[in-house]
Coordinates of C-alpha atoms in Angstrom, one line a residue:
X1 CA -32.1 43.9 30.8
X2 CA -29.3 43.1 33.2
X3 CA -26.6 40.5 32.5
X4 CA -27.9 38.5 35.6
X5 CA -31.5 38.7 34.2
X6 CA -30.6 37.3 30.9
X7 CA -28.5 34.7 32.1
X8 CA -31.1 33.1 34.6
X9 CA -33.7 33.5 31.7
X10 CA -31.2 31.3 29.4
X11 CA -30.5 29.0 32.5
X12 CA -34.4 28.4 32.7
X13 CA -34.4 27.1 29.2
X14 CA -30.9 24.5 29.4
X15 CA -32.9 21.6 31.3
X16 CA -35.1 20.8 28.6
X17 CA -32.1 21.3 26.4
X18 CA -30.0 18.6 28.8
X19 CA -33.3 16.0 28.8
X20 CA -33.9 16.5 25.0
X21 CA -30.0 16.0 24.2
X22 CA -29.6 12.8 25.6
X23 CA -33.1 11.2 24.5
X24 CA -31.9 12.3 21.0
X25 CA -28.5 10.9 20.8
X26 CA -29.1 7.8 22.9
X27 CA -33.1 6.7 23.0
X28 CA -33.3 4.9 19.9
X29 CA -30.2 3.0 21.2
X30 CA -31.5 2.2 24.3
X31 CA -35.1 0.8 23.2
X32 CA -33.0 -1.4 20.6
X33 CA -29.8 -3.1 22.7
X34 CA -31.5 -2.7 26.4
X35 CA -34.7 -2.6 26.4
X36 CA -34.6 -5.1 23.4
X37 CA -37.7 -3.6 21.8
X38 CA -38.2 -4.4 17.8
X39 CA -36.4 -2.1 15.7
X40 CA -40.8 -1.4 14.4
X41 CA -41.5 -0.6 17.7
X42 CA -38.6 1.3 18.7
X43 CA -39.3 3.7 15.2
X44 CA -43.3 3.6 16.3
X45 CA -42.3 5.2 20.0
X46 CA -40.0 8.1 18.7
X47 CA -42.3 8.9 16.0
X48 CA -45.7 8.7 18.2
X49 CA -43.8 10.4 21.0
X50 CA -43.1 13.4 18.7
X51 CA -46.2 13.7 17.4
X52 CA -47.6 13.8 20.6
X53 CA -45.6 16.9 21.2
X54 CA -46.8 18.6 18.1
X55 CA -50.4 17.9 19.2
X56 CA -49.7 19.2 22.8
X57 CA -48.7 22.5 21.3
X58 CA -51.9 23.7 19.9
X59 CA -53.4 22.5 23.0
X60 CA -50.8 24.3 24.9
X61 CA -51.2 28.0 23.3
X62 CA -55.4 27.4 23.8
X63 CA -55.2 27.1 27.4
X64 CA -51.8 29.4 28.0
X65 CA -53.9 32.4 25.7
X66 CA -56.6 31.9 28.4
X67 CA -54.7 32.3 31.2
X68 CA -55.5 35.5 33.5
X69 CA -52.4 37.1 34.7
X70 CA -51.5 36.6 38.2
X71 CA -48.8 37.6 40.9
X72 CA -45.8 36.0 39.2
X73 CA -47.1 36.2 35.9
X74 CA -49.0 34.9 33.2
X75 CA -46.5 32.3 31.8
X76 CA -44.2 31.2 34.8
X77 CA -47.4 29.2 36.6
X78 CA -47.2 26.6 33.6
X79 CA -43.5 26.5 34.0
X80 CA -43.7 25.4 37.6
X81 CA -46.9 23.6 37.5
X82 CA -45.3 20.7 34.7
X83 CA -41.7 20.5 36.1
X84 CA -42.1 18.1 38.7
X85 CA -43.8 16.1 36.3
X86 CA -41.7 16.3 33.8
X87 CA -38.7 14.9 36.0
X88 CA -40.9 11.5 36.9
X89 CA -42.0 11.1 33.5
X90 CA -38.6 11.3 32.3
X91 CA -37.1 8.8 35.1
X92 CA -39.3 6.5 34.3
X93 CA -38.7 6.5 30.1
X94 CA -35.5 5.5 30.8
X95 CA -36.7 2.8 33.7
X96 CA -36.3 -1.0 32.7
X97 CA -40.1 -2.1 33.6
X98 CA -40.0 -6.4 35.3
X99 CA -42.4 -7.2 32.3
X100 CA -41.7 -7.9 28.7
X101 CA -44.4 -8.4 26.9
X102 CA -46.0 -4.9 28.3
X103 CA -42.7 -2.8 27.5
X104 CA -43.6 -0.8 24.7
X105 CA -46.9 0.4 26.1
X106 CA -44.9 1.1 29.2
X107 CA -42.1 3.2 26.8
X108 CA -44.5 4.9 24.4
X109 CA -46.8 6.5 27.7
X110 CA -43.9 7.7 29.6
X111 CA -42.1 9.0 26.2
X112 CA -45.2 10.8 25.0
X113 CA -46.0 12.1 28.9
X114 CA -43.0 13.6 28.6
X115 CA -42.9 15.4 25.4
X116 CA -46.2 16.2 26.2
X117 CA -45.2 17.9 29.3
X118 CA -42.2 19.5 27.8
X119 CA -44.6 21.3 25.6
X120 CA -46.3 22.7 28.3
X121 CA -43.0 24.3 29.7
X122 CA -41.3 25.2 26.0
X123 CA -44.4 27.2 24.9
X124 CA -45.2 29.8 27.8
X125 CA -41.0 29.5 28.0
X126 CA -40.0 30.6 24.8
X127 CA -42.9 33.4 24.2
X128 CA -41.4 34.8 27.7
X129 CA -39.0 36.5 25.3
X130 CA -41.6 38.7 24.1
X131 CA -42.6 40.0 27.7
X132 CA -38.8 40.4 28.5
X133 CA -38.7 44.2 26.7
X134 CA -39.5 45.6 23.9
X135 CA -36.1 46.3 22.1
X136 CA -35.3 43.9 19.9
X137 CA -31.7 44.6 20.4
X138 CA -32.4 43.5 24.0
X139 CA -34.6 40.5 23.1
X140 CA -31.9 39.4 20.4
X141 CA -28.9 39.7 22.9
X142 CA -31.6 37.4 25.7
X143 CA -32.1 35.2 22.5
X144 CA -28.8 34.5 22.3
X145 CA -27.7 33.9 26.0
X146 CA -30.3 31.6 25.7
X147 CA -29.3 29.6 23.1
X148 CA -25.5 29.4 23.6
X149 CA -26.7 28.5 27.7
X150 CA -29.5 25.8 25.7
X151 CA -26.3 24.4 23.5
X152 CA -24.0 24.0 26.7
X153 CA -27.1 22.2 28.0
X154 CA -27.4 20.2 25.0
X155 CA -23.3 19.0 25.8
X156 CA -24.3 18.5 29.2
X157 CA -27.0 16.3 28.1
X158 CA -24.5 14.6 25.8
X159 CA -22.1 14.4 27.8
X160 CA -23.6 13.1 30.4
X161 CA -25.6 10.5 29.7
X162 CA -22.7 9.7 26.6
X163 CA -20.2 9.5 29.7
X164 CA -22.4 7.5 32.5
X165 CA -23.7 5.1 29.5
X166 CA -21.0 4.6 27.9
X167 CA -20.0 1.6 29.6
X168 CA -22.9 -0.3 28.4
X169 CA -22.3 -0.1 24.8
X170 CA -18.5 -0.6 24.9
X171 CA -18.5 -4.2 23.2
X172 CA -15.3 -6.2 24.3
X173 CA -16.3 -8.8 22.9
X174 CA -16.4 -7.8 19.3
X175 CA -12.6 -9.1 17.9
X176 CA -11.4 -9.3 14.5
X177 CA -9.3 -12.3 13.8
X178 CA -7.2 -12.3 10.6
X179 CA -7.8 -14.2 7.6
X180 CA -5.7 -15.3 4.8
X181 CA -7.1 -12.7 2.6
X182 CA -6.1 -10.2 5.9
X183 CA -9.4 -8.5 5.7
X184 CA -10.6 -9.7 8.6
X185 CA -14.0 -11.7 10.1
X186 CA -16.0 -10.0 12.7
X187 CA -17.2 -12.8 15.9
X188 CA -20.0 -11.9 17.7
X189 CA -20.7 -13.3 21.3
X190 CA -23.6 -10.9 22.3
X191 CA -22.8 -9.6 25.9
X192 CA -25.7 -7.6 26.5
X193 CA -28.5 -8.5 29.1
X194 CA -31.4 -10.8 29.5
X195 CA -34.8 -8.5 28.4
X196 CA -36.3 -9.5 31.5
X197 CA -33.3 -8.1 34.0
X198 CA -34.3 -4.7 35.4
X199 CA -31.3 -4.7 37.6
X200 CA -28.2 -5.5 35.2
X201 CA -25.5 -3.3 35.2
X202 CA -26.3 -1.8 31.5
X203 CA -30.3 -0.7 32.8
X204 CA -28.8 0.9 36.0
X205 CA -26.0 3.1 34.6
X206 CA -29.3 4.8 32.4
X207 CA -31.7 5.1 35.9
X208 CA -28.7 7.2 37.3
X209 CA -27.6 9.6 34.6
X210 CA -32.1 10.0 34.1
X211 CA -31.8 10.9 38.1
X212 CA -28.9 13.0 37.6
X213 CA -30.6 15.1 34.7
X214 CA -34.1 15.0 36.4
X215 CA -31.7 17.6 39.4
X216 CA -31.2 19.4 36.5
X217 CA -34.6 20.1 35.8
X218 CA -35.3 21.3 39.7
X219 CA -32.5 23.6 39.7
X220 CA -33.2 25.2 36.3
X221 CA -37.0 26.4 37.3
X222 CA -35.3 27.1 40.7
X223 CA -32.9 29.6 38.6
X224 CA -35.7 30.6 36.0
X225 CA -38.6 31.8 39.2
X226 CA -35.8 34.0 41.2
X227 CA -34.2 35.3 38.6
X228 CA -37.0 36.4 35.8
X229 CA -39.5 39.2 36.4
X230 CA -42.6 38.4 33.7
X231 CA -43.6 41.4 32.7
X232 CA -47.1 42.1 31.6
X233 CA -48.1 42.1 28.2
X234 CA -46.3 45.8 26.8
X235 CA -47.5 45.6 23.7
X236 CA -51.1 46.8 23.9
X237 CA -53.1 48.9 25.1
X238 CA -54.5 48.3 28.4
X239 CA -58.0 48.6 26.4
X240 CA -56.8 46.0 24.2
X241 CA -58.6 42.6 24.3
X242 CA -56.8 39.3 23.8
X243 CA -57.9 37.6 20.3
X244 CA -60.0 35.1 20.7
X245 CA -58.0 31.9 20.2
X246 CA -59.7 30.6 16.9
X247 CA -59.6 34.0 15.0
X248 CA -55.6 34.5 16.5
X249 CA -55.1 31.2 14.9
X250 CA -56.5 31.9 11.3
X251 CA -54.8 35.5 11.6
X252 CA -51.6 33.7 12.1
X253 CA -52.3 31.2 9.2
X254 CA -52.6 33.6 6.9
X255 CA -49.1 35.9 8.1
X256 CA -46.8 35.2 5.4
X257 CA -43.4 36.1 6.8
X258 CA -44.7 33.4 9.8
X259 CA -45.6 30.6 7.3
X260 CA -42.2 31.4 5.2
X261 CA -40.1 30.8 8.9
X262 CA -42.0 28.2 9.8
X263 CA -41.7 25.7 6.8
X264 CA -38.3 26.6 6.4
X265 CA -36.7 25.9 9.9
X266 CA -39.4 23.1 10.0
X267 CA -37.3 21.2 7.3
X268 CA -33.8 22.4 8.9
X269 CA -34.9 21.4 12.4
X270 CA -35.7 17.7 10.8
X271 CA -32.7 17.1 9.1
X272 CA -31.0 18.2 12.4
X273 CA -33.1 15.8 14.7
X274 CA -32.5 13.3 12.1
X275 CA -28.4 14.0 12.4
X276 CA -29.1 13.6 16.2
X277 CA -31.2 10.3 16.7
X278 CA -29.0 8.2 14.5
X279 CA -25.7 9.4 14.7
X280 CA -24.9 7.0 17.4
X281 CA -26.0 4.5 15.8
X282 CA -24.3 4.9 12.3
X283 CA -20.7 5.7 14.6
X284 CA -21.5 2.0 16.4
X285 CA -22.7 0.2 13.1
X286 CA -21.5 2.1 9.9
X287 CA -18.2 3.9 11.0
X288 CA -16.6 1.5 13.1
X289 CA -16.5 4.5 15.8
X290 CA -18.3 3.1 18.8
X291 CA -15.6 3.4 20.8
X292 CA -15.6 7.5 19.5
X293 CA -19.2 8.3 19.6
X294 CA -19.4 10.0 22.7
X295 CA -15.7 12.5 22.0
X296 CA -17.7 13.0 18.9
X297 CA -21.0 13.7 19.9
X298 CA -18.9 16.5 22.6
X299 CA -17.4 17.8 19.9
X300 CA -20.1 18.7 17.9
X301 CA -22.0 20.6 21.3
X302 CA -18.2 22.4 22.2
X303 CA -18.4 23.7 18.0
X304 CA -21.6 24.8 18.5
X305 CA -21.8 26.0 22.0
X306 CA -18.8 28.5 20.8
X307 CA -19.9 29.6 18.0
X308 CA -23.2 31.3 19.3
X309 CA -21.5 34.7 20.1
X310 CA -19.9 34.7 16.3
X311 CA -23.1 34.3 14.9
X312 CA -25.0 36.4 16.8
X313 CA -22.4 39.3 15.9
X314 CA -22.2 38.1 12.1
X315 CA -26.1 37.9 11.9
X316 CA -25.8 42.1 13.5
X317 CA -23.7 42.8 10.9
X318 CA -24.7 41.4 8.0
X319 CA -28.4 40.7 8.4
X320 CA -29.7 37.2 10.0
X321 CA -31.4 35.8 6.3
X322 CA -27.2 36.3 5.2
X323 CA -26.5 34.3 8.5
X324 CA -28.7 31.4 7.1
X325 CA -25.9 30.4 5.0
X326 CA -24.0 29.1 7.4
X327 CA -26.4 26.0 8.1
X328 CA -25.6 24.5 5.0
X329 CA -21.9 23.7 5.9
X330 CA -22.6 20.5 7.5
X331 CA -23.8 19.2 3.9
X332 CA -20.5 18.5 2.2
X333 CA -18.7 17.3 5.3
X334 CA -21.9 14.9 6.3
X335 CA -21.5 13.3 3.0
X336 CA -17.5 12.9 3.3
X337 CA -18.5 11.3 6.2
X338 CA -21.2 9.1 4.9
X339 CA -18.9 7.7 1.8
X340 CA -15.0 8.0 3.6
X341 CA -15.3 6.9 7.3
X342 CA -12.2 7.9 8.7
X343 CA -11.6 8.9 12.5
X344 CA -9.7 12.2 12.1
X345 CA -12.2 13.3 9.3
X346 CA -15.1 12.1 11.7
X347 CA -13.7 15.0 14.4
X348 CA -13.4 17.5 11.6
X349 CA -17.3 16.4 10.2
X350 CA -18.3 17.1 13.9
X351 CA -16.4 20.3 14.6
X352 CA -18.5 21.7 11.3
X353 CA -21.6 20.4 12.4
X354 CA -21.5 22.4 15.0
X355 CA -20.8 25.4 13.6
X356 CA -24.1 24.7 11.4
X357 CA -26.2 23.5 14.4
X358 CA -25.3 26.9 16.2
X359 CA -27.1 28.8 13.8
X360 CA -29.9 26.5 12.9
X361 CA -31.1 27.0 16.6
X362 CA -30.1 30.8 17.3
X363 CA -31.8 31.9 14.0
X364 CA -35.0 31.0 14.2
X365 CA -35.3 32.1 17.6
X366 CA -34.0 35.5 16.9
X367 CA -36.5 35.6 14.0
X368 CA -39.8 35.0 15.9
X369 CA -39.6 37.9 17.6
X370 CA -39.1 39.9 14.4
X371 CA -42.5 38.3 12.3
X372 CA -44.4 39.0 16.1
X373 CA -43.6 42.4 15.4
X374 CA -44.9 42.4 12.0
X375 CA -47.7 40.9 13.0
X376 CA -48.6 43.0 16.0
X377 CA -48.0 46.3 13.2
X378 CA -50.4 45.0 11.2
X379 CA -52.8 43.7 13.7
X380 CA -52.5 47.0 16.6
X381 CA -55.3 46.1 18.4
X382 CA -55.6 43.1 19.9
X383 CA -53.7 41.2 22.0
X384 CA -52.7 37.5 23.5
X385 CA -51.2 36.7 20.2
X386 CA -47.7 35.7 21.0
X387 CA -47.9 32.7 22.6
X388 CA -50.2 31.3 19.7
X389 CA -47.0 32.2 17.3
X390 CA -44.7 30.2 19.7
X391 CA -46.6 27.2 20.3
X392 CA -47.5 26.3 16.2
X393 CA -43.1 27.1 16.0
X394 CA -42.9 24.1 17.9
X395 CA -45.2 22.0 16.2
X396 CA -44.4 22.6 12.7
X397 CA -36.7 3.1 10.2
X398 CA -34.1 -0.2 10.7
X399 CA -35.4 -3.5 9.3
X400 CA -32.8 -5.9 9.8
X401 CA -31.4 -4.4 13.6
X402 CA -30.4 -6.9 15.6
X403 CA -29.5 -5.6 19.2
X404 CA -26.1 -6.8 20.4
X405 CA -24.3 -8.0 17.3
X406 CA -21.0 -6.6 16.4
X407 CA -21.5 -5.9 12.6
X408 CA -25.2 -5.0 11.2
X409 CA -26.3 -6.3 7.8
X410 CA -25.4 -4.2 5.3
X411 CA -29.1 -2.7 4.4
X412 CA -28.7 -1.4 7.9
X413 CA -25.9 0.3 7.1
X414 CA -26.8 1.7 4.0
X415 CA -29.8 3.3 5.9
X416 CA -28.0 4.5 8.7
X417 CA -25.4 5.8 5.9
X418 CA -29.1 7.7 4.1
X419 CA -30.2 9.2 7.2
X420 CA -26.9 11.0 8.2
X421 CA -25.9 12.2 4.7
X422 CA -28.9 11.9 2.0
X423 CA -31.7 13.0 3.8
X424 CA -30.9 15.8 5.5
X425 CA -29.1 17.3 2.9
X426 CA -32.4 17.3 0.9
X427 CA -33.9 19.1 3.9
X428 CA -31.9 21.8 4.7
X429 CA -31.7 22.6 0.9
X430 CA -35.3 22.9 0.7
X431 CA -35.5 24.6 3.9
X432 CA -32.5 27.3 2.5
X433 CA -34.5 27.4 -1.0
X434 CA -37.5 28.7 1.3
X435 CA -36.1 31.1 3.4
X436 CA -35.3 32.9 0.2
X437 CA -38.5 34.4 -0.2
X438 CA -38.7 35.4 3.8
X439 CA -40.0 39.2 3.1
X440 CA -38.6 40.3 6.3
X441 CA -35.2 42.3 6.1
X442 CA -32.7 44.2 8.2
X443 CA -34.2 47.5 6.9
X444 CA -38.1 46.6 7.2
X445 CA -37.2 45.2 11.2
X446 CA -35.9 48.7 11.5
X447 CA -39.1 50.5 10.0
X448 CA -41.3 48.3 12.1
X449 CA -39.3 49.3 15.1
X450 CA -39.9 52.9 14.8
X451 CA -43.7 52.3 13.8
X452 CA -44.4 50.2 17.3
X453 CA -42.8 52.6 19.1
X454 CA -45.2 55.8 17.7
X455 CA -48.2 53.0 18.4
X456 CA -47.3 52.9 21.9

């Protein structure tokens, strides 16, 4: 594979990176202080929205397996076909509808439309890699051009949105005056706008930085259809029939090295999400860092957008289930962070989360391919298989908020304080503790290597 090939294939990916970045950071705290949508609702369409992705993948590999290959491929159709649709639906989640009463049905069928149709694009997208080549050196190094390009697009995101937003969650008007005791009273004057104005200042600053990232998703797919040639399926024999979808599915099911990576990055993958849709919220309410929380939320992308190349050498040299390790730095500092809120320890917290977010989302991705290979040894004769692996990958809150209000009540805080450090500490842990018993090693990926190449 060329450079150029492997960059435009990574490029392809960042968009969804750069949409799913800023919904995760700064979503939930939109719906609460702008859209002024009940801290229930708000939890009801994050978590409806996700599951709506989860369900879409299933759907997704069904209809993708059936697919008949065609002049630019078997995959890349889908890719164009959802993108346009992708950019309204994601314009309009963060659109601030006239009506009131109506907003969360409005919110939670434009959210769910869009991770819907994200599905639709991540699926055939990521089991591209498997019709890239067959070398797994060659499909690791694409793997990791396209993750360090999908972190950058995750700071893009961030940065972005944290930069063109940020003015409408800059709260002048919270002061401290001093007391006698000097430790100081917190005044709130709530500054932020009427639920029914569509056009104030704090609704329009999200409309352009959605327009701005919806550009981002025509030039990606514009990137991703000149620069990637699909190949057709090398792995089998052109006698070879695809597995029928059902029977693919229960195959899959039973493949233990697949089950093993999937529950394990399942739990690491939460506790990361969970990191990402309320640390914004715990820097604005529990850390006394909302004037930070974008330098921070940077930080963290720059860490891990970096550190990609060192893990992808580190996991060549000393095995990727060795590289796995390196997630569980962000436990310690998390909780530092959690119980001493301090602002040079908050950069230092986000420099190592990085670090740890780099190689929860290169590893996984770079061991895929490895269990499809493992599968397709001990499965030689059938075909159609891959994307079914990829699309169940993808599949596998504030009582008390009050929107505008300088200091939150302290149950708030203590839950905000659970879900950055407690929680997915527990996760990652269990996630670790699982990937423990992942069968596949450096010396069995070589072994499986030679025996697919004497198969072909």
């Amino acid at each position: 594979l060329s450079i150029c090939s492997k960059l435009c294939y990574a490029i392809g990916g960042a968009p969804n990176q750069v949409a799913g970045s800023a919904a995760a950071f700064f979503l939930q705290i939109y719906l609460l202080d702008i859209a002024h949508i009940t801290p229930f609702q708000a939890s009801l369409v994050l978590f409806v929205g996700k599951a709506s992705g989860a369900v879409t993948d299933p759907i997704a590999g069904f209809f993708i397996s059936k697919s008949r290959w065609t002049k630019i491929g078997r995959l890349m159709p889908w890719m164009l076909a959802c993108t346009p649709f992708t950019v309204v639906a994601y314009f309009f989640m963060w659109y601030l509808p006239p009506f009131v009463s109506g907003r969360v049905a409005w919110y939670l069928t434009f959210y769910c439309l869009f991770q819907a149709l994200t599905t639709l694009f991540q699926v055939p997208y990521s089991a591209l890699t498997m019709f890239l080549s067959t070398d797994q050196k060659e499909r690791d190094s694409a793997t990791a051009y396209r993750m360090t390009v999908e972190v950058l697009g995750t700071l893009i995101g961030a940065g972005l949105q944290g930069q063109i937003v940020a003015s409408a969650h800059v709260s002048h008007h919270c002061t401290v005056n001093p007391t006698v005791n000097t430790t100081g009273s917190w005044h709130d004057t709530p500054s932020f706008p009427d639920p029914s104005d569509t056009l104030s200042p704090q609704a329009k600053v999200y409309m352009i930085a959605a327009g701005v990232i919806g550009g981002v998703y025509l030039l990606g797919i514009v990137i991703l259809f000149l620069g990637v040639k699909e190949r057709d399926d090398p792995y089998a024999l052109n006698s070879d029939r695809a597995i029928p979808f059902c029977k693919g599915l229960g195959l899959t099911m039973k493949h233990g090295p697949y089950m093993k990576l999937t529950a394990s990055f399942l739990l690491i993958s939460t506790a990361v999400q969970l990191e990402q849709s309320n640390f914004v919220l715990f820097c604005t309410h529990a850390a006394d860092l909302r004037n930070h929380f974008q330098y921070l939320v940077v930080t963290i992308l720059v860490s891990a957008a970096v550190s990609i190349p060192f893990w992808q050498k580190f996991l060549q040299r000393f095995g990727k289930k060795c590289a796995a390790c390196g997630i569980s730095w962000m436990i310690p500092f998390a909780v530092m962070l959690v119980t001493i809120p301090n602002l040079i320890l908050a950069y230092f917290v986000a420099f190592v989360s990085g670090l740890s977010i780099a190689a929860s989302l290169l590893l996984p991705w770079s061991m895929l391919p490895d269990v499809v290979d493992n599968f397709r040894l001990q499965n030689p004769h059938g075909k159609g298989h891959e994307t079914m692996h990829h699309c169940y990958f993808h599949l596998f809150r504030f009582t008390g908020y009050k929107p505008g209000i300088c200091r939150q009540s302290d149950d708030v805080i203590l839950t905000l304080k659970i879900l950055i450090g407690a929680v997915p500490a527990i996760l990652i842990l269990v996630g670790l503790f699982i990937l423990l018993f992942y069968p596949i090693t450096e010396e069995s990926r070589k072994e499986t290597k030679l025996a697919l190449e004497v198969l072909r």
